Amino acid sequence: MNNTIEDLELYGLSNSDISVDLGKRFKNYRIALNLTQKEVSEQSGVSVMTLVRFESGEFGSIGLNKFIALMRALQLLENIADVIGFMDGGVLIEE
């Protein structure tokens, strides 16, 4: 893992701050893809109200399954793979 200035600054943020930022970034991706909250809700199975709270930072934790469902709806699962790396038979593959 690279320890760039940006990476190190993340450690100064609270979990809540990071959650709020994730919600904002997700909203920006959704809007860039011209998707409505209703469309993402239907594609992900996550309620519109949960999505609204996630995007606005009101909802501290949406749970990993809902987060993955939302990422899937925007076709951003590869971003999760970038974070956790790729696994082959339970062994992390270094790139």
Coordinates of C-alpha atoms in Angstrom, one line a residue:
M1 CA 0.0 0.0 0.0
N2 CA 1.3 3.4 -1.0
N3 CA 1.7 6.0 1.8
T4 CA 1.0 9.1 -0.2
I5 CA 0.1 12.4 1.5
E6 CA -3.5 11.8 0.6
D7 CA -3.5 8.3 2.2
L8 CA -1.9 9.7 5.4
E9 CA -4.5 12.5 5.6
L10 CA -7.3 9.9 5.6
Y11 CA -6.0 8.6 8.9
G12 CA -6.7 12.0 10.4
L13 CA -10.4 11.8 9.6
S14 CA -13.0 10.1 11.7
N15 CA -14.9 7.1 10.5
S16 CA -18.0 9.3 10.3
D17 CA -16.1 11.9 8.2
I18 CA -15.0 9.1 5.8
S19 CA -18.6 7.8 5.6
V20 CA -19.9 11.2 4.8
D21 CA -17.3 11.6 2.0
L22 CA -18.2 8.2 0.6
G23 CA -21.8 9.2 0.4
K24 CA -20.9 12.4 -1.4
R25 CA -18.6 10.6 -3.9
F26 CA -21.3 8.0 -4.5
K27 CA -23.9 10.7 -5.2
N28 CA -21.4 12.4 -7.7
Y29 CA -20.9 9.1 -9.5
R30 CA -24.7 8.5 -9.7
I31 CA -25.3 11.9 -11.1
A32 CA -22.5 11.6 -13.6
L33 CA -24.1 8.4 -14.8
N34 CA -27.5 10.2 -15.1
L35 CA -29.2 7.8 -12.7
T36 CA -31.9 8.8 -10.3
Q37 CA -32.1 7.7 -6.7
K38 CA -35.2 5.7 -7.7
E39 CA -33.3 3.9 -10.5
V40 CA -30.4 3.0 -8.2
S41 CA -32.8 1.9 -5.5
E42 CA -34.5 -0.5 -8.0
Q43 CA -31.2 -1.8 -9.3
S44 CA -29.7 -2.3 -5.9
G45 CA -32.6 -3.4 -3.7
V46 CA -31.7 -0.6 -1.3
S47 CA -34.6 1.7 -0.3
V48 CA -34.7 5.2 -1.7
M49 CA -34.7 6.6 1.9
T50 CA -31.6 4.6 2.8
L51 CA -29.9 5.9 -0.3
V52 CA -30.9 9.5 0.4
R53 CA -29.5 9.3 4.0
F54 CA -26.3 7.7 2.7
E55 CA -25.7 10.4 0.1
S56 CA -26.5 13.2 2.5
G57 CA -24.3 11.9 5.3
E58 CA -27.2 11.5 7.7
F59 CA -26.8 7.7 7.8
G60 CA -23.6 6.7 9.6
S61 CA -23.4 3.1 8.5
I62 CA -25.4 1.5 5.8
G63 CA -23.9 -2.0 6.2
L64 CA -21.5 -3.7 3.9
N65 CA -24.1 -5.7 2.0
K66 CA -26.1 -2.5 1.1
F67 CA -22.9 -0.7 0.2
I68 CA -21.8 -3.5 -2.2
A69 CA -25.4 -3.5 -3.7
L70 CA -25.1 0.2 -4.3
M71 CA -21.6 -0.1 -5.9
R72 CA -23.0 -2.9 -8.1
A73 CA -25.8 -0.7 -9.3
L74 CA -23.4 1.9 -10.5
Q75 CA -21.1 -0.8 -11.9
L76 CA -18.3 0.2 -9.5
L77 CA -17.4 -3.2 -8.0
E78 CA -13.9 -3.0 -9.5
N79 CA -13.3 -0.1 -7.1
I80 CA -13.9 -2.4 -4.2
A81 CA -11.4 -4.9 -5.7
D82 CA -8.9 -2.1 -5.9
V83 CA -9.3 -1.5 -2.1
I84 CA -9.1 -5.1 -1.0
G85 CA -6.9 -6.6 -3.7
F86 CA -7.6 -9.7 -5.8
M87 CA -7.9 -13.1 -4.2
D88 CA -7.0 -16.4 -5.8
G89 CA -8.0 -19.3 -3.6
G90 CA -8.0 -17.1 -0.5
V91 CA -4.4 -15.8 -1.2
L92 CA -3.9 -12.2 -2.0
I93 CA -2.4 -11.6 -5.4
E94 CA 0.1 -8.7 -5.4
E95 CA 0.1 -6.7 -8.6

